[in-house]
Amino acid sequence: MQRQANRLINEKSPYLQQHAHNPVDWYPWGEEAFALARVEGKPIFLSIGYSTCHWCHVMERESFEDEDIAAMMRATVVAVKVDREERPDLDTLYMTFCQALTGRGGWPLTVILTPDGQPFFAGTYFPKESGFGRTGMRELLQRVHMAWQANREAVLANAAQILTAVREQINAREKGDSPEPDAASLDAARQELAAIFDAQHGGFGGAPKFPSPHNLLLLLREYRRTGEAACLRLVVETLAAMRRGGIFDQIGFGFHRYSTDAHWFVPHFEKMLYDQALCAMAALEAWQVTGEPLLRQTVLEVLEYVRRDLTRPDGAFYSAEDADSEGVEGRFYVWTAAEIRELLPPEDAALAIEAWGIEERGNYHDEATGVATGANIPYWAEPAEETAARHGLSPETLAARLETCRLALLAAREKRPRPLRDDKVLTDNNGLMLAALAKAARAFNDDGLARRAMAAATVILDRLGLPDGRLLHRLCGEEAAVPGLLDDYAFLAWGLVELYQTVFDPAYLRRAVAIAKAMIAHFGDEAGGFYLSPDDGEQLLLRQKTYFDAAVPSGNSVAFFVLTTLFRLTGDKAFQEEARKLAKAFGPRVAERPSAHAFFLCGLSQLLTPAAEVTIAGDPDSHDTHVLARAVCNRYLPEVALVLRPDEDEPEIAAIAPYTRYQLPVEGRAAAHVCRAGSCQPPTTDPAAMLRLLGAKGDGA
């Protein structure tokens, strides 16, 4: 029997809907909850999570579905639930306090607040009962209630002191001064990444191991800038290990969130849209450098997973898929040897079992006990070439047979109860996937991928775009809501910039310019850097800036990339000036730990390669225009900003990039106008000559 719904029943967020039938009297974030706390004289119990968070589910099952705990919460606190993906500003704010108070963070995030929103206690996951040195929910609620009733003035004073201390710490960092990041910063970041590289398994650091694709993107740009072979080696070894490992869904494609071990084998099984976008971009750029077929295959497989499972009928992208199904993490993704024998012909089953490391006792061990579960995570137990040689097969024949096996297993898996899909459409994450699709369409010369990117852009701009470049953050069903934050502006502008350079429709560049100008107007700080929230947004305890990269690059990192690229595409020096102020704001942070700001350094590396701008002037439909464009797009030239200037009297692009008015074809043939390191060269109609001007190898084909 389903319980009576609480106040979350009217919310659109899938995460909040998951908690709408808890016996806890949950409130959404808002004045109603805070007013009740003030009237009843209770603290706020703030719980922040997201729909695909495994430990959020665990805490719900243990505590929030428990009638005794729910009764204690009703008696002692006002309970507020927040979806961190819907309100990243609240998540960032209260995670800052959690890290200041405890030295760590994570989800579910649990924070106890005064009725004015000031935190005085913070933590993450709490079991129902105390034990093994960990405080349980029952004890936590008792202690909070006792302190609130007996020493409320001291609690309030402590909350005020915490707020003051955190504010002073942030202000001190903002006032820090150091030189603008430069080539020495890039050298230091490379050295840091090399020092923590796992030479045995690929990737950086130990368990748990995250993909961190922005590190790979930086190393690829540094390989382009410096020619240092070690940069490329670290990238290729990491991507190969990830593609072979259990972190990659060998049956249905796509990357899981992270590996719980150091060798990419046992994943945390949730799948996030942003991971697919960033990992696809890293594999794509590595393919452009190396031509390695497995890297191209990986990109296409990731994008196929996104098409099949994370794309709405209208073309926009869902947020994520859960790790759990039927209450068990990973159940949807694992197999027994018996299941595979039942589903495949004997010879194919034997080959699949061998190639994908399937064991009779199971290769997947319980994380807590280490006991074999009988289930298996498919992975490449050895290089495919070795398996093929042992069976007397060509690599192509082995691949074809395993593809037949994969499709049969996928069809069977689709009949299992699926993990929950978080069907929110988030502007920031859609911007990342838009960038990935556009870059892949450009590199592969794939019109189908370009059409998918354009379809997504149409939905986001039509449904989440507002006048004057303003944005909303999320679309749930048909409801667009929540004012956009910095990441929405920066990430969507990035996606539109990449899409323009793929299909050369000036409308995309015009929208990117409008969004960037709105970002400057409403998020910018004259001292440099961008705030996470707009100047006309909800007034929270602190208005913060985020610089370091986490699972995704920071909004400020992507803003730097967008501003420098828009300056080079449009010639508008206002973008250059904002980028300079932002680089200065990054200075003290990059000096402290360069590799923590990898995506900002991607933008810097491109500028120091040195940066180049290419305008191709010619008939967009002519063969010679196409040959010049493909000569650039076929190569790894991340430092190049590419503009198409149609052979017209007043082309639309000239209104956005006025300098293109004077960049014309030569004697009726398409011409490339190349500027590099601030020096412009005479136009050329020869693709090979153009590439030489860009410092690129090749004959122009």
XYZ file of C-alpha atoms in Angstrom:
701
model
C 0.000 0.000 0.000
C 1.423 3.356 -1.012
C 1.775 5.972 1.719
C 0.097 9.338 1.515
C 2.254 11.777 -0.395
C 4.158 14.614 1.251
C 4.710 18.080 -0.200
C 7.234 16.836 -2.746
C 4.403 15.296 -4.764
C 3.951 18.561 -6.657
C 7.631 18.853 -7.598
C 8.882 17.934 -11.079
C 12.351 16.690 -10.165
C 12.638 12.877 -10.442
C 14.764 12.874 -7.274
C 12.169 14.770 -5.275
C 9.465 12.513 -6.678
C 11.412 9.508 -5.347
C 10.891 10.910 -1.838
C 7.302 12.093 -2.304
C 5.856 9.050 -0.506
C 8.352 8.878 2.376
C 6.731 9.135 5.814
C 9.099 12.073 6.387
C 7.185 15.338 6.033
C 9.489 16.702 3.352
C 9.280 20.255 2.088
C 10.914 21.545 -1.089
C 13.382 24.398 -0.675
C 11.430 27.603 -0.248
C 9.950 30.177 2.062
C 7.184 27.854 3.283
C 9.689 25.574 5.002
C 11.704 28.413 6.531
C 8.583 30.205 7.731
C 7.421 27.017 9.455
C 10.831 26.607 11.104
C 10.642 30.148 12.458
C 7.060 29.734 13.728
C 7.690 26.344 15.366
C 11.199 27.231 16.547
C 12.823 24.212 14.880
C 16.051 23.797 12.944
C 16.036 22.815 9.276
C 17.171 19.310 8.325
C 18.501 19.847 4.790
C 19.132 16.747 2.688
C 20.708 17.217 -0.764
C 21.152 14.398 -3.261
C 20.325 13.313 -6.779
C 18.253 10.590 -8.384
C 21.064 8.247 -9.432
C 23.029 8.477 -6.159
C 23.465 4.991 -4.662
C 24.085 6.098 -1.071
C 21.134 8.471 -1.300
C 18.983 5.418 -1.996
C 20.571 3.553 0.909
C 19.871 6.391 3.350
C 16.297 6.597 2.096
C 15.681 2.871 2.613
C 17.304 2.827 6.046
C 16.002 6.088 7.502
C 13.600 8.130 5.401
C 11.264 5.168 4.839
C 11.389 4.237 8.528
C 8.299 5.306 10.492
C 10.204 5.815 13.777
C 12.865 8.020 12.202
C 10.210 9.945 10.283
C 8.289 10.564 13.519
C 11.448 11.841 15.211
C 12.068 14.186 12.280
C 8.523 15.536 12.383
C 8.896 16.225 16.094
C 12.321 17.852 16.044
C 13.116 19.428 12.647
C 11.623 20.827 9.475
C 12.806 18.489 6.715
C 13.825 19.954 3.348
C 14.847 17.965 0.259
C 16.911 19.433 -2.604
C 17.918 17.912 -5.929
C 21.533 19.006 -6.362
C 21.205 18.849 -10.145
C 18.187 21.144 -10.067
C 19.784 23.579 -7.601
C 23.570 23.361 -7.966
C 23.873 26.764 -6.297
C 22.434 25.383 -3.052
C 24.554 22.257 -3.345
C 27.729 24.292 -3.849
C 26.872 26.605 -0.972
C 26.208 23.937 1.619
C 28.950 21.622 0.356
C 31.355 24.498 1.046
C 30.209 24.522 4.663
C 30.372 20.727 4.909
C 33.953 20.695 3.669
C 34.880 23.547 6.019
C 33.377 21.737 9.019
C 34.403 18.145 8.247
C 37.214 18.328 5.700
C 35.275 16.209 3.226
C 32.044 16.109 1.250
C 29.811 13.910 -0.864
C 26.221 12.830 -1.313
C 23.809 12.538 0.285
C 24.723 15.854 1.843
C 23.168 16.374 5.274
C 23.201 19.850 6.819
C 21.397 21.185 9.896
C 20.439 24.855 9.578
C 19.014 27.583 11.738
C 15.611 28.894 10.588
C 17.576 31.625 8.773
C 19.506 29.071 6.726
C 22.830 29.238 8.590
C 24.480 25.810 9.020
C 25.715 24.574 12.360
C 26.240 20.885 11.556
C 27.106 19.028 8.349
C 27.852 15.519 7.174
C 27.049 13.103 4.385
C 25.542 9.608 4.741
C 24.192 8.557 8.136
C 22.975 5.003 8.816
C 19.811 4.542 10.837
C 21.646 3.408 13.981
C 25.057 4.341 15.351
C 27.854 1.813 15.145
C 31.465 1.200 14.137
C 32.359 4.779 15.046
C 29.663 6.292 12.815
C 26.808 8.367 14.213
C 23.372 7.126 13.187
C 20.274 9.144 12.289
C 18.517 8.348 15.550
C 21.423 9.586 17.643
C 21.981 12.592 15.365
C 18.382 13.774 15.705
C 18.502 13.315 19.487
C 21.719 15.284 19.804
C 20.516 18.084 17.544
C 17.246 18.326 19.466
C 18.981 18.408 22.849
C 21.446 21.086 21.738
C 18.690 23.162 20.134
C 16.466 23.002 23.202
C 19.121 23.413 25.889
C 21.709 25.685 24.242
C 19.954 27.438 21.386
C 21.742 30.746 21.844
C 25.102 29.001 21.740
C 24.057 27.078 18.624
C 22.974 30.300 16.915
C 26.210 32.013 17.901
C 28.203 29.062 16.602
C 26.306 29.181 13.277
C 27.099 32.888 12.948
C 30.783 32.212 13.655
C 30.859 29.442 11.034
C 29.331 31.754 8.430
C 31.798 34.523 9.260
C 34.776 32.181 9.100
C 33.775 30.709 5.733
C 33.028 34.161 4.292
C 36.425 35.469 5.456
C 38.173 32.437 3.970
C 36.486 33.022 0.600
C 37.275 36.757 0.683
C 40.912 36.055 1.481
C 41.195 33.748 -1.522
C 39.563 36.350 -3.750
C 42.153 38.918 -2.652
C 45.070 36.584 -3.333
C 47.536 37.854 -5.901
C 49.953 36.104 -8.217
C 51.065 36.451 -11.827
C 48.702 35.442 -14.604
C 49.077 31.776 -15.507
C 51.575 31.191 -18.321
C 53.612 28.460 -19.970
C 55.225 27.666 -16.610
C 51.749 26.874 -15.252
C 51.220 24.421 -18.082
C 54.591 22.794 -17.400
C 53.705 22.448 -13.717
C 50.321 20.894 -14.505
C 51.950 18.315 -16.803
C 54.417 17.430 -14.084
C 51.651 17.037 -11.502
C 49.651 14.733 -13.754
C 52.718 12.681 -14.646
C 53.535 12.278 -10.947
C 50.140 10.759 -10.124
C 49.775 8.722 -13.333
C 49.151 5.018 -12.733
C 51.693 3.430 -15.058
C 50.241 -0.041 -14.497
C 46.541 0.627 -15.033
C 46.304 4.067 -16.629
C 44.477 7.017 -15.140
C 45.484 9.239 -12.272
C 45.773 8.262 -8.624
C 44.397 5.126 -7.007
C 41.007 3.813 -5.975
C 38.411 5.107 -6.450
C 39.482 6.156 -9.929
C 37.586 8.729 -11.976
C 37.806 9.242 -15.743
C 38.778 12.947 -15.378
C 38.612 13.542 -19.146
C 39.525 17.225 -18.780
C 42.988 16.040 -17.673
C 43.242 14.097 -20.931
C 42.064 17.082 -22.964
C 44.809 19.195 -21.385
C 47.508 16.595 -22.069
C 46.431 16.363 -25.704
C 46.721 20.127 -26.112
C 50.085 20.064 -24.429
C 51.201 17.361 -26.842
C 50.141 19.639 -29.686
C 51.917 22.629 -28.118
C 55.142 20.981 -26.998
C 55.420 17.717 -28.932
C 56.176 15.934 -25.652
C 55.441 12.263 -26.379
C 54.732 11.417 -22.732
C 51.609 13.593 -22.831
C 50.121 11.484 -25.602
C 51.193 8.217 -23.997
C 49.346 9.018 -20.756
C 46.175 9.776 -22.686
C 46.263 6.728 -24.948
C 47.051 4.295 -22.129
C 44.275 5.710 -19.966
C 41.623 5.609 -22.667
C 42.601 2.085 -23.724
C 42.405 0.816 -20.136
C 39.031 2.488 -19.595
C 37.600 1.077 -22.838
C 38.715 -2.470 -21.945
C 37.591 -2.242 -18.319
C 34.336 -2.770 -16.493
C 33.870 0.998 -16.240
C 32.801 0.776 -19.905
C 29.524 -1.036 -20.539
C 30.751 -3.657 -22.990
C 27.216 -4.788 -23.847
C 25.242 -1.540 -24.060
C 28.078 0.999 -24.380
C 28.679 4.170 -22.404
C 30.889 4.918 -19.397
C 29.850 4.324 -15.811
C 30.536 7.067 -13.257
C 33.850 5.807 -11.813
C 35.808 2.720 -10.870
C 35.780 1.573 -7.246
C 39.206 -0.028 -7.774
C 42.444 1.163 -9.338
C 42.229 -0.965 -12.507
C 38.921 0.224 -13.988
C 37.173 -3.077 -13.264
C 34.332 -2.688 -10.745
C 32.398 0.491 -11.516
C 29.922 2.537 -9.602
C 27.260 1.718 -12.168
C 25.388 4.997 -12.623
C 25.762 6.640 -16.027
C 25.836 10.416 -16.364
C 25.276 12.435 -19.518
C 28.220 14.691 -18.710
C 30.604 11.720 -18.486
C 29.517 10.512 -21.911
C 30.080 13.961 -23.405
C 33.510 14.572 -21.883
C 34.843 11.035 -22.378
C 33.654 11.091 -25.991
C 35.506 14.369 -26.552
C 38.712 12.979 -25.039
C 38.561 9.814 -27.164
C 37.706 11.866 -30.262
C 40.667 14.194 -29.894
C 42.987 11.276 -29.144
C 41.754 9.608 -32.350
C 42.465 12.779 -34.304
C 46.059 12.647 -33.066
C 46.686 8.905 -33.408
C 44.182 7.529 -35.909
C 43.728 4.536 -33.551
C 40.539 2.712 -34.715
C 39.477 1.700 -31.185
C 39.307 5.354 -30.182
C 36.999 6.187 -33.085
C 34.913 3.140 -32.239
C 34.677 4.263 -28.613
C 33.371 7.696 -29.620
C 30.711 6.199 -31.870
C 29.701 3.660 -29.233
C 29.278 6.323 -26.566
C 27.215 8.470 -28.903
C 25.109 5.431 -29.849
C 24.391 4.775 -26.155
C 23.336 8.398 -25.745
C 21.086 8.157 -28.809
C 19.443 4.942 -27.619
C 19.009 5.588 -23.905
C 19.541 9.275 -23.077
C 17.806 11.108 -25.925
C 14.258 12.458 -25.777
C 12.007 12.079 -28.832
C 12.545 15.777 -29.582
C 16.350 15.415 -29.558
C 17.301 16.892 -26.169
C 19.224 14.780 -23.665
C 18.229 13.226 -20.350
C 20.527 13.566 -17.344
C 21.476 10.111 -16.136
C 20.675 6.476 -15.441
C 20.733 5.006 -11.948
C 23.207 2.455 -10.638
C 20.473 0.397 -8.954
C 17.658 -1.773 -10.245
C 15.459 -4.047 -8.163
C 17.146 -2.450 -5.145
C 20.603 -3.802 -6.054
C 23.485 -1.817 -7.508
C 24.658 -3.135 -10.869
C 22.064 -5.911 -11.232
C 21.031 -4.696 -14.673
C 24.595 -4.930 -15.996
C 25.995 -8.229 -14.664
C 25.792 -11.790 -16.003
C 26.301 -15.376 -14.935
C 28.114 -17.825 -17.173
C 24.922 -19.917 -17.282
C 22.904 -16.969 -18.622
C 25.367 -16.450 -21.451
C 25.320 -20.154 -22.388
C 21.548 -20.095 -22.412
C 21.383 -17.073 -24.709
C 24.164 -17.850 -27.215
C 25.098 -20.821 -29.432
C 27.773 -22.967 -27.750
C 30.741 -21.774 -29.824
C 29.736 -18.125 -29.500
C 29.081 -18.523 -25.774
C 32.546 -20.016 -25.222
C 34.143 -17.192 -27.182
C 32.195 -14.473 -25.332
C 32.944 -16.018 -21.936
C 36.648 -16.070 -22.721
C 36.879 -12.650 -24.353
C 34.854 -10.832 -21.685
C 36.464 -12.455 -18.642
C 33.363 -14.362 -17.498
C 34.019 -16.809 -14.632
C 31.885 -19.679 -13.319
C 32.087 -18.366 -9.736
C 31.695 -14.809 -10.924
C 34.338 -12.112 -11.267
C 32.261 -9.566 -9.326
C 32.920 -9.733 -5.597
C 30.853 -8.116 -2.889
C 32.489 -4.792 -2.037
C 32.089 -5.279 1.730
C 32.845 -9.015 2.176
C 34.967 -9.815 -0.875
C 32.847 -12.914 -1.477
C 32.186 -13.889 -5.103
C 28.592 -13.113 -6.040
C 28.342 -15.509 -8.975
C 27.795 -12.519 -11.234
C 30.204 -11.157 -13.820
C 31.090 -7.704 -15.124
C 32.049 -8.070 -18.801
C 35.475 -6.608 -19.583
C 38.343 -7.320 -21.962
C 40.396 -9.911 -20.121
C 43.214 -9.513 -22.660
C 43.884 -7.550 -25.863
C 41.512 -8.615 -28.633
C 44.457 -9.464 -30.886
C 45.600 -12.165 -28.449
C 42.146 -13.727 -28.244
C 41.848 -13.702 -32.036
C 45.288 -15.291 -32.539
C 44.596 -18.070 -30.049
C 41.402 -19.007 -31.885
C 42.921 -18.673 -35.336
C 40.639 -15.769 -36.182
C 41.368 -12.483 -37.829
C 40.676 -9.469 -35.620
C 37.835 -8.530 -37.984
C 36.210 -11.970 -37.674
C 36.530 -11.922 -33.893
C 34.966 -8.461 -33.765
C 32.066 -9.552 -35.984
C 31.326 -12.653 -33.906
C 31.493 -10.748 -30.628
C 29.217 -8.069 -32.068
C 26.629 -10.778 -32.780
C 27.003 -11.971 -29.178
C 26.745 -8.438 -27.843
C 23.523 -7.729 -29.706
C 21.950 -10.944 -28.408
C 22.912 -10.125 -24.825
C 21.731 -6.544 -25.216
C 18.338 -7.715 -26.475
C 18.028 -10.015 -23.465
C 19.166 -7.294 -21.075
C 16.529 -4.900 -22.367
C 13.898 -7.255 -20.939
C 15.259 -6.835 -17.400
C 13.853 -4.215 -15.016
C 15.777 -1.071 -15.945
C 17.520 1.355 -13.636
C 15.682 4.620 -13.157
C 16.386 7.217 -15.808
C 16.518 10.810 -14.591
C 14.625 12.510 -17.378
C 15.496 16.086 -16.461
C 16.917 18.074 -19.354
C 19.670 20.272 -17.918
C 20.973 23.187 -19.945
C 24.588 22.813 -18.797
C 24.858 19.079 -19.450
C 23.067 19.413 -22.775
C 25.631 22.058 -23.703
C 28.412 19.538 -23.071
C 26.759 16.866 -25.202
C 26.071 19.441 -27.892
C 29.803 20.236 -27.970
C 30.697 16.537 -28.138
C 28.289 15.796 -30.981
C 29.351 18.857 -32.960
C 33.050 18.048 -32.586
C 32.472 14.429 -33.602
C 30.352 15.461 -36.594
C 33.140 17.814 -37.691
C 35.959 15.303 -37.247
C 34.097 12.369 -38.828
C 32.361 14.478 -41.495
C 29.118 12.882 -40.294
C 25.894 14.660 -41.249
C 23.835 12.397 -38.995
C 25.720 13.500 -35.902
C 25.382 17.119 -37.005
C 21.613 16.717 -37.340
C 21.427 15.293 -33.824
C 23.372 18.272 -32.500
C 21.134 20.738 -34.310
C 17.975 18.999 -33.040
C 19.214 19.263 -29.451
C 20.204 22.901 -29.904
C 16.731 23.721 -31.203
C 15.045 22.260 -28.126
C 17.377 23.915 -25.641
C 17.226 27.325 -27.290
C 13.459 27.205 -27.844
C 12.475 25.787 -24.463
C 15.180 27.033 -22.093
C 16.326 30.194 -23.869
C 14.917 33.574 -22.844
C 15.179 37.041 -24.411
C 18.522 38.869 -24.336
C 20.551 35.697 -23.976
C 19.111 34.647 -20.606
C 18.607 30.963 -19.833
C 16.624 28.620 -17.640
C 18.339 25.659 -16.029
C 16.066 22.666 -16.415
C 13.219 21.129 -18.368
C 11.172 18.432 -16.605
C 8.530 17.016 -18.893
C 7.197 20.189 -20.442
C 7.960 22.521 -17.529
C 10.935 24.819 -18.006
C 12.049 26.403 -14.740
C 14.879 27.466 -12.406
C 16.968 30.501 -13.406
C 20.143 29.543 -15.230
C 23.477 29.481 -13.433
C 26.988 30.144 -14.721
C 27.506 26.593 -15.984
C 24.354 26.814 -18.086
C 25.623 29.911 -19.860
C 29.230 28.801 -20.284
C 28.510 25.199 -21.315
C 25.719 26.031 -23.752
C 27.801 28.791 -25.341
C 30.610 26.241 -25.760
C 28.256 23.818 -27.462
C 26.969 26.529 -29.811
C 30.498 27.662 -30.682
C 31.408 24.086 -31.631
C 28.176 23.692 -33.589
C 28.830 26.883 -35.546
C 32.288 25.642 -36.529
C 30.710 22.396 -37.739
C 27.692 23.533 -39.785
C 28.629 27.235 -40.229
C 25.113 28.539 -39.551
C 25.693 32.081 -38.197
C 22.538 31.800 -36.068
C 24.411 29.516 -33.652
C 27.297 31.951 -33.330
C 24.860 34.825 -32.796
C 23.151 32.956 -29.953
C 26.516 32.072 -28.393
C 27.476 35.764 -28.450
C 24.166 36.791 -26.827
C 24.539 34.156 -24.101
C 28.136 35.198 -23.405
C 27.129 38.854 -23.143
C 24.351 37.955 -20.700
C 26.879 35.915 -18.719
C 29.175 38.919 -18.480
C 26.339 41.269 -17.527
C 24.727 39.123 -14.834
C 27.508 36.880 -13.488
C 30.639 38.958 -13.972
C 32.720 40.624 -11.302
C 34.716 43.732 -12.173
C 37.597 42.246 -10.210
C 37.579 39.219 -12.502
C 35.851 35.868 -12.513
C 32.202 34.908 -12.670
C 29.832 34.149 -9.842
C 27.908 30.899 -9.883
C 24.559 32.680 -9.486
C 23.244 35.764 -11.321
C 22.974 39.233 -9.839
C 19.182 38.980 -9.941
C 18.963 35.437 -8.527
C 17.882 34.183 -5.106
C 19.907 35.807 -2.351
C 21.746 33.065 -0.480
C 24.182 33.272 2.431
C 27.128 33.619 0.056
C 27.522 34.456 -3.610
C 30.314 32.163 -4.703
C 32.735 31.657 -7.551
C 33.999 28.204 -8.451
C 37.303 27.757 -10.242
C 38.595 24.216 -9.754
C 37.372 21.373 -11.954
C 35.371 18.543 -10.402
C 33.487 15.821 -12.319
C 32.969 18.469 -14.981
C 35.077 21.538 -15.733
C 34.212 24.592 -13.668
C 31.963 27.246 -15.141
C 34.826 29.730 -14.978
C 37.151 27.336 -16.849
C 34.654 26.915 -19.669
C 33.875 30.654 -19.623
C 37.564 31.361 -20.317
C 37.520 28.964 -23.253
C 34.304 30.517 -24.594
C 35.473 34.128 -24.208
C 38.826 33.574 -25.889
C 37.202 31.631 -28.727
C 34.463 34.218 -29.264
C 37.066 36.975 -29.421
C 38.913 35.086 -32.124
C 35.728 34.250 -34.049
C 34.106 37.689 -33.859
C 36.959 40.136 -33.274
C 35.030 41.687 -30.363
C 37.710 42.903 -27.941
C 35.229 43.020 -25.045
C 35.470 39.231 -24.903
C 39.257 39.421 -24.836
C 39.192 41.897 -21.951
C 36.860 39.705 -19.910
C 39.104 36.716 -20.585
C 42.137 38.661 -19.349
C 40.387 39.581 -16.107
C 39.348 35.969 -15.671
C 42.876 34.701 -16.261
C 44.140 37.046 -13.558
C 41.493 35.749 -11.150
C 42.690 32.209 -11.848
C 46.279 33.209 -11.036
C 46.539 32.428 -7.307
C 44.497 29.264 -7.643
C 46.492 27.871 -10.538
C 49.713 28.726 -8.722
C 48.504 26.665 -5.759
C 47.566 23.539 -7.755
C 47.760 23.814 -11.542
C 46.275 20.427 -12.481
C 43.100 21.122 -10.485
C 42.259 23.711 -13.147
C 42.904 21.522 -16.189
C 40.183 22.884 -18.422
C 41.180 26.491 -17.842
C 44.678 25.429 -18.829
C 43.242 23.823 -21.983
C 42.210 27.304 -23.079
C 45.588 28.741 -22.125
C 47.464 25.986 -23.955
C 45.499 26.709 -27.133
C 46.411 30.375 -26.941
C 50.109 29.588 -26.492
C 50.348 26.934 -29.244
C 50.049 29.663 -30.739
C 46.392 30.349 -31.480
C 45.283 30.711 -35.085
C 42.212 31.986 -36.861
C 41.118 30.767 -40.279
C 38.414 32.336 -42.391
C 37.452 30.328 -45.452
C 35.901 32.663 -48.020
C 33.917 30.942 -50.718
C 30.648 29.400 -51.838
C 29.561 27.076 -48.997
C 28.376 24.475 -51.503
C 31.463 24.489 -53.729
C 34.040 21.709 -53.825
C 37.017 24.009 -53.237
C 35.415 25.474 -50.096
C 34.735 21.977 -48.814
C 38.318 20.858 -49.458
C 39.748 23.769 -47.472
C 37.349 23.198 -44.579
C 38.033 19.462 -44.469
C 41.781 20.078 -44.446
C 41.344 21.852 -41.118
C 38.632 19.604 -39.665
C 40.445 16.362 -40.523
C 43.336 17.271 -38.235
C 43.883 17.829 -34.556
C 44.209 21.608 -34.483
C 42.508 22.671 -31.239
C 44.128 26.101 -31.417
C 42.312 26.995 -34.663
C 39.099 29.050 -34.662
C 37.291 28.485 -37.958
C 34.908 30.878 -39.750
C 33.136 30.440 -43.071
C 32.577 33.653 -45.047
C 30.105 32.947 -47.896
C 30.810 34.581 -51.256
C 28.052 37.190 -50.924
C 27.940 40.982 -50.901
C 26.686 41.244 -47.305
C 26.966 37.829 -45.666
C 25.176 37.301 -42.357
C 28.446 36.392 -40.656
C 29.786 39.910 -41.343
C 27.271 41.378 -38.895
C 28.719 39.157 -36.154
C 32.359 39.192 -37.279
C 32.833 42.502 -39.153
C 36.424 41.737 -40.163
C 35.144 39.050 -42.547
C 33.709 41.722 -44.869
C 37.187 42.140 -46.297
C 38.120 38.458 -46.482
C 37.149 37.402 -49.983
C 37.708 34.551 -52.416
C 40.706 34.816 -54.742
C 40.071 34.883 -58.465
C 36.758 33.095 -58.053
C 38.201 30.308 -55.910
C 37.668 29.644 -52.220
C 40.520 31.092 -50.173
C 41.804 30.582 -46.639
C 42.703 33.726 -44.702
C 45.082 32.627 -41.939
C 46.166 34.635 -38.913
C 48.508 33.028 -36.399
C 50.004 34.492 -33.250
C 48.525 37.866 -34.176
C 50.092 37.915 -37.645
C 47.930 37.610 -40.763
C 49.196 36.119 -44.000
C 48.093 36.613 -47.617
C 45.119 34.402 -48.508
C 45.778 31.045 -50.150
C 43.656 28.722 -52.238
C 46.001 25.790 -51.617
C 45.058 23.483 -48.683
C 48.667 22.359 -48.212
C 49.887 25.959 -48.049
C 47.166 26.738 -45.527
C 48.287 23.854 -43.328
C 51.901 25.015 -43.501
C 50.787 28.443 -42.287
C 49.093 26.684 -39.367
C 52.176 24.684 -38.491
C 50.328 21.464 -39.339
C 51.557 18.428 -41.225
C 49.799 17.072 -44.278
C 49.162 17.616 -47.950
C 45.752 19.166 -47.436
C 43.797 16.089 -48.430
